Amino acid sequence: MRREDVLISAEALERQREIRRQVMEHNARLPVQPLALVDTYGCQQNEADSEQIRGMLSEMGYGFTEDEQEADVIVINTCAVREHAEMRVLGNVGHLTHTKRNKPSQIICLCGCAMQEPHMAEKIKKSFRHVDLVFGPHVLWKFSELLCQVMDQKKRVFETPDSPGVIAEGLPVVHKGKLKAWVSIMYGCNNFCTYCIVPYVRGRERSRAPELILDEVRQLATEGYKDITLLGQNVNSYGKDLGLDMDFADLLEQVNAIPGDFLIRFMTSHPKDASQKLFETMARCEKVAPHLHLPVQAGSDRVLKAMNRHYDRAAYLDEIRRLRALIPDIVLTSDIIVGFPGETTEEFEETLSLLEQVRYDALFTFIYSPREGTPAAKLPDPMSREEKNRNFQRLVDLQNRISAEKHAAYVGKTLRVLVDGENDDGRHTLTARTDGGRLVHLNGDAALIGTWQQAKITGSTTWALFGELVLD
Ligand code: SAH
Ligand code: SF4
Ligand code: F3S
């Protein structure tokens, strides 16, 4: 991909800005401010995209609501990673026929990964006639123009061009809170794990220019953001397409050098290119959170090969060993797929033994879901759903035991936490996060939200820690 083909031109972006100015003028003359609702499914990348959609809507003069009855514009940002995610979206979109009946002027928009799948866009076109606008991830930057087309021409608009991917810089953003922010450092994926739809719907890997990433983090730090997550499907390949002498570890080092009292997180790392240099950089950089999400997916070498993951169990375990030698208290999390086509229960048990060896702090666990167009969807898949469910339950039970044990080991320790919100568990007033990302329930004054505090851990469960503030 040539860089000039990837970057959306300044003129094209300015044209979108001009459209937003015009819509803003129009909306400002209305007797009441029009409202928009943005609903997001899927991963942090989609959350970050939704913040840009809110940014564009805000520049067009829309306010925001959570109430679908009163929304003038509804945007549903969809995910395609598993069938369950798609079904939930379709269910919710179906339900919007009722709101649109009550409010016929309502504009319903669908975007995100599932809309980039031809069969899904086709289904919406044919069977969900109340949807006005469908657009894919590659034209997110054109949302303002597409919305205008729907409003001006009073017709349905479908825009899901196939593309290796683009980068649109300088889109407006409305962040969800005042503490945590996402910063995309790259888009797309080149890995083509055989089960995964992401490379098909998100295009090839492309990195943002380092100076723009650094400017964005500098701005967030100045605004007081405390928890900044660098995002990419595989952050460890950052920079490979830039032709600069710079990799992800170098970027991390430069972000760490930005003044401010913020914590840096990043996701996701692919084990095939998590380097020793990255581990050493994490250990050296005081703002980088002591947490690594390193999805292993499976414990059997045969299954890892069939998944096209490009590492084996021994190499993965060796990475974990080297990382722990540098950062003994590192919080480790992972993703696991149960029931990949052809995975036997014996092979699945190798995942269980890997869990015992690594002892993750927490896991994201999934039952394999066939995705149309991926190589794995064509493989024979003889294991029954019941057996997969049984294996899945064994995995969850084991991880719950390990998580509970790991959490129990915190009891008695005093740690730095970021107080991040009010608590609705009925017994505590505040929630907080350790630097490693573990949830802590606390009691204290709401004025502490947004501050770093010391907390003494007094209790734990599988899911969370309980603590007391140590105020000086
Ligand atoms: N780029 C990231 C995450 C991608 S999607 C990475 O490589 O780690 C998040 C997780 O969803 C994956 O790690 C995988 O565990 C899971 N996943 C992806 N495709 C899936 C499928 N078809 N069925 C079940 N789980 C899947
Ligand atoms: Fe999907 Fe693999 Fe890319 Fe992650 S690395 S997005 S699992 S293809
Ligand atoms: Fe889903 Fe797309 Fe993320 S498929 S997991 S929203 S990249």
mmCIF file of N, CA, C and O in Angstrom, residues 383-425:
data_model
loop_
_atom_site.group_PDB
_atom_site.id
_atom_site.type_symbol
_atom_site.label_atom_id
_atom_site.label_comp_id
_atom_site.label_asym_id
_atom_site.label_seq_id
_atom_site.Cartn_x
_atom_site.Cartn_y
_atom_site.Cartn_z
ATOM 1 N N MET A 383 -16.972 -32.085 16.573
ATOM 2 C CA MET A 383 -17.333 -32.128 18.002
ATOM 3 C C MET A 383 -18.722 -31.534 18.233
ATOM 4 O O MET A 383 -19.061 -30.496 17.658
ATOM 5 N N SER A 384 -19.498 -32.198 19.084
ATOM 6 C CA SER A 384 -20.866 -31.719 19.333
ATOM 7 C C SER A 384 -20.824 -30.433 20.158
ATOM 8 O O SER A 384 -19.862 -30.162 20.882
ATOM 9 N N ARG A 385 -21.902 -29.668 20.053
ATOM 10 C CA ARG A 385 -22.029 -28.433 20.834
ATOM 11 C C ARG A 385 -21.975 -28.745 22.331
ATOM 12 O O ARG A 385 -21.377 -28.001 23.106
ATOM 13 N N GLU A 386 -22.592 -29.882 22.726
ATOM 14 C CA GLU A 386 -22.611 -30.231 24.156
ATOM 15 C C GLU A 386 -21.191 -30.425 24.668
ATOM 16 O O GLU A 386 -20.842 -29.962 25.750
ATOM 17 N N GLU A 387 -20.360 -31.128 23.864
ATOM 18 C CA GLU A 387 -18.995 -31.380 24.310
ATOM 19 C C GLU A 387 -18.211 -30.060 24.382
ATOM 20 O O GLU A 387 -17.448 -29.824 25.319
ATOM 21 N N LYS A 388 -18.433 -29.195 23.404
ATOM 22 C CA LYS A 388 -17.758 -27.887 23.446
ATOM 23 C C LYS A 388 -18.190 -27.103 24.688
ATOM 24 O O LYS A 388 -17.378 -26.475 25.351
ATOM 25 N N ASN A 389 -19.492 -27.156 24.964
ATOM 26 C CA ASN A 389 -19.990 -26.439 26.144
ATOM 27 C C ASN A 389 -19.372 -26.998 27.426
ATOM 28 O O ASN A 389 -19.013 -26.241 28.327
ATOM 29 N N ARG A 390 -19.258 -28.351 27.470
ATOM 30 C CA ARG A 390 -18.650 -28.963 28.660
ATOM 31 C C ARG A 390 -17.197 -28.503 28.821
ATOM 32 O O ARG A 390 -16.760 -28.139 29.902
ATOM 33 N N ASN A 391 -16.460 -28.526 27.719
ATOM 34 C CA ASN A 391 -15.063 -28.082 27.775
ATOM 35 C C ASN A 391 -14.979 -26.616 28.193
ATOM 36 O O ASN A 391 -14.131 -26.228 28.997
ATOM 37 N N PHE A 392 -15.892 -25.820 27.622
ATOM 38 C CA PHE A 392 -15.904 -24.396 27.951
ATOM 39 C C PHE A 392 -16.103 -24.201 29.457
ATOM 40 O O PHE A 392 -15.405 -23.414 30.098
ATOM 41 N N GLN A 393 -17.035 -24.980 30.020
ATOM 42 C CA GLN A 393 -17.301 -24.863 31.462
ATOM 43 C C GLN A 393 -16.077 -25.267 32.283
ATOM 44 O O GLN A 393 -15.760 -24.622 33.292
ATOM 45 N N ARG A 394 -15.380 -26.300 31.835
ATOM 46 C CA ARG A 394 -14.156 -26.717 32.558
ATOM 47 C C ARG A 394 -13.131 -25.591 32.540
ATOM 48 O O ARG A 394 -12.449 -25.323 33.531
ATOM 49 N N LEU A 395 -13.025 -24.929 31.398
ATOM 50 C CA LEU A 395 -12.075 -23.827 31.267
ATOM 51 C C LEU A 395 -12.437 -22.686 32.222
ATOM 52 O O LEU A 395 -11.586 -22.161 32.948
ATOM 53 N N VAL A 396 -13.711 -22.335 32.229
ATOM 54 C CA VAL A 396 -14.162 -21.226 33.060
ATOM 55 C C VAL A 396 -13.960 -21.566 34.538
ATOM 56 O O VAL A 396 -13.475 -20.729 35.316
ATOM 57 N N ASP A 397 -14.303 -22.811 34.920
ATOM 58 C CA ASP A 397 -14.147 -23.205 36.325
ATOM 59 C C ASP A 397 -12.686 -23.116 36.753
ATOM 60 O O ASP A 397 -12.373 -22.612 37.836
ATOM 61 N N LEU A 398 -11.796 -23.614 35.886
ATOM 62 C CA LEU A 398 -10.373 -23.575 36.240
ATOM 63 C C LEU A 398 -9.902 -22.133 36.375
ATOM 64 O O LEU A 398 -9.221 -21.769 37.345
ATOM 65 N N GLN A 399 -10.263 -21.300 35.399
ATOM 66 C CA GLN A 399 -9.793 -19.911 35.467
ATOM 67 C C GLN A 399 -10.373 -19.196 36.683
ATOM 68 O O GLN A 399 -9.686 -18.400 37.318
ATOM 69 N N ASN A 400 -11.634 -19.488 37.002
ATOM 70 C CA ASN A 400 -12.221 -18.849 38.183
ATOM 71 C C ASN A 400 -11.428 -19.200 39.438
ATOM 72 O O ASN A 400 -11.195 -18.344 40.301
ATOM 73 N N ARG A 401 -11.012 -20.471 39.528
ATOM 74 C CA ARG A 401 -10.223 -20.863 40.699
ATOM 75 C C ARG A 401 -8.904 -20.089 40.722
ATOM 76 O O ARG A 401 -8.517 -19.518 41.740
ATOM 77 N N ILE A 402 -8.236 -20.030 39.553
ATOM 78 C CA ILE A 402 -6.938 -19.349 39.514
ATOM 79 C C ILE A 402 -7.109 -17.855 39.808
ATOM 80 O O ILE A 402 -6.349 -17.267 40.586
ATOM 81 N N SER A 403 -8.132 -17.229 39.208
ATOM 82 C CA SER A 403 -8.356 -15.790 39.449
ATOM 83 C C SER A 403 -8.606 -15.540 40.931
ATOM 84 O O SER A 403 -8.090 -14.572 41.504
ATOM 85 N N ALA A 404 -9.415 -16.407 41.557
ATOM 86 C CA ALA A 404 -9.711 -16.235 42.982
ATOM 87 C C ALA A 404 -8.422 -16.345 43.797
ATOM 88 O O ALA A 404 -8.186 -15.554 44.722
ATOM 89 N N GLU A 405 -7.569 -17.315 43.443
ATOM 90 C CA GLU A 405 -6.312 -17.483 44.185
ATOM 91 C C GLU A 405 -5.409 -16.264 43.992
ATOM 92 O O GLU A 405 -4.793 -15.769 44.926
ATOM 93 N N LYS A 406 -5.349 -15.787 42.754
ATOM 94 C CA LYS A 406 -4.472 -14.639 42.490
ATOM 95 C C LYS A 406 -4.990 -13.391 43.207
ATOM 96 O O LYS A 406 -4.218 -12.603 43.747
ATOM 97 N N HIS A 407 -6.303 -13.223 43.210
ATOM 98 C CA HIS A 407 -6.866 -12.071 43.913
ATOM 99 C C HIS A 407 -6.639 -12.178 45.418
ATOM 100 O O HIS A 407 -6.358 -11.178 46.085
ATOM 101 N N ALA A 408 -6.760 -13.390 45.960
ATOM 102 C CA ALA A 408 -6.585 -13.567 47.409
ATOM 103 C C ALA A 408 -5.172 -13.156 47.830
ATOM 104 O O ALA A 408 -4.963 -12.652 48.943
ATOM 105 N N ALA A 409 -4.217 -13.331 46.925
ATOM 106 C CA ALA A 409 -2.823 -12.990 47.264
ATOM 107 C C ALA A 409 -2.615 -11.477 47.408
ATOM 108 O O ALA A 409 -1.584 -11.035 47.907
ATOM 109 N N TYR A 410 -3.592 -10.675 46.962
ATOM 110 C CA TYR A 410 -3.472 -9.218 47.132
ATOM 111 C C TYR A 410 -3.812 -8.783 48.559
ATOM 112 O O TYR A 410 -3.464 -7.683 48.968
ATOM 113 N N VAL A 411 -4.571 -9.629 49.278
ATOM 114 C CA VAL A 411 -5.095 -9.207 50.579
ATOM 115 C C VAL A 411 -3.933 -8.884 51.535
ATOM 116 O O VAL A 411 -2.987 -9.666 51.640
ATOM 117 N N GLY A 412 -4.033 -7.715 52.161
ATOM 118 C CA GLY A 412 -2.968 -7.265 53.066
ATOM 119 C C GLY A 412 -2.010 -6.291 52.403
ATOM 120 O O GLY A 412 -1.282 -5.573 53.084
ATOM 121 N N LYS A 413 -2.005 -6.262 51.057
ATOM 122 C CA LYS A 413 -1.078 -5.350 50.366
ATOM 123 C C LYS A 413 -1.678 -3.955 50.252
ATOM 124 O O LYS A 413 -2.898 -3.800 50.200
ATOM 125 N N THR A 414 -0.823 -2.964 50.178
ATOM 126 C CA THR A 414 -1.267 -1.595 49.897
ATOM 127 C C THR A 414 -0.740 -1.194 48.524
ATOM 128 O O THR A 414 0.455 -1.347 48.247
ATOM 129 N N LEU A 415 -1.660 -0.742 47.662
ATOM 130 C CA LEU A 415 -1.305 -0.479 46.264
ATOM 131 C C LEU A 415 -1.822 0.870 45.818
ATOM 132 O O LEU A 415 -2.819 1.358 46.348
ATOM 133 N N ARG A 416 -1.201 1.396 44.760
ATOM 134 C CA ARG A 416 -1.745 2.600 44.140
ATOM 135 C C ARG A 416 -2.958 2.209 43.293
ATOM 136 O O ARG A 416 -2.930 1.211 42.579
ATOM 137 N N VAL A 417 -4.036 2.996 43.403
ATOM 138 C CA VAL A 417 -5.210 2.771 42.543
ATOM 139 C C VAL A 417 -5.653 4.110 41.963
ATOM 140 O O VAL A 417 -5.378 5.169 42.533
ATOM 141 N N LEU A 418 -6.330 4.034 40.831
ATOM 142 C CA LEU A 418 -6.982 5.217 40.267
ATOM 143 C C LEU A 418 -8.470 5.104 40.573
ATOM 144 O O LEU A 418 -9.123 4.143 40.142
ATOM 145 N N VAL A 419 -8.998 6.039 41.348
ATOM 146 C CA VAL A 419 -10.428 6.013 41.667
ATOM 147 C C VAL A 419 -11.156 6.455 40.395
ATOM 148 O O VAL A 419 -10.912 7.545 39.873
ATOM 149 N N ASP A 420 -12.020 5.562 39.861
ATOM 150 C CA ASP A 420 -12.542 5.869 38.527
ATOM 151 C C ASP A 420 -14.049 6.024 38.434
ATOM 152 O O ASP A 420 -14.569 6.315 37.354
ATOM 153 N N GLY A 421 -14.777 5.838 39.532
ATOM 154 C CA GLY A 421 -16.214 6.058 39.378
ATOM 155 C C GLY A 421 -16.989 5.753 40.639
ATOM 156 O O GLY A 421 -16.440 5.299 41.638
ATOM 157 N N GLU A 422 -18.306 6.029 40.538
ATOM 158 C CA GLU A 422 -19.191 5.680 41.643
ATOM 159 C C GLU A 422 -19.547 4.209 41.515
ATOM 160 O O GLU A 422 -19.579 3.661 40.420
ATOM 161 N N ASN A 423 -19.831 3.594 42.660
ATOM 162 C CA ASN A 423 -20.066 2.162 42.702
ATOM 163 C C ASN A 423 -21.553 1.912 42.865
ATOM 164 O O ASN A 423 -22.218 2.604 43.640
ATOM 165 N N ASP A 424 -22.096 0.924 42.154
ATOM 166 C CA ASP A 424 -23.515 0.635 42.359
ATOM 167 C C ASP A 424 -23.712 -0.764 42.946
ATOM 168 O O ASP A 424 -24.746 -1.374 42.760
ATOM 169 N N ASP A 425 -22.703 -1.277 43.687
ATOM 170 C CA ASP A 425 -22.875 -2.611 44.271
ATOM 171 C C ASP A 425 -23.668 -2.585 45.580
ATOM 172 O O ASP A 425 -23.951 -3.627 46.162
#
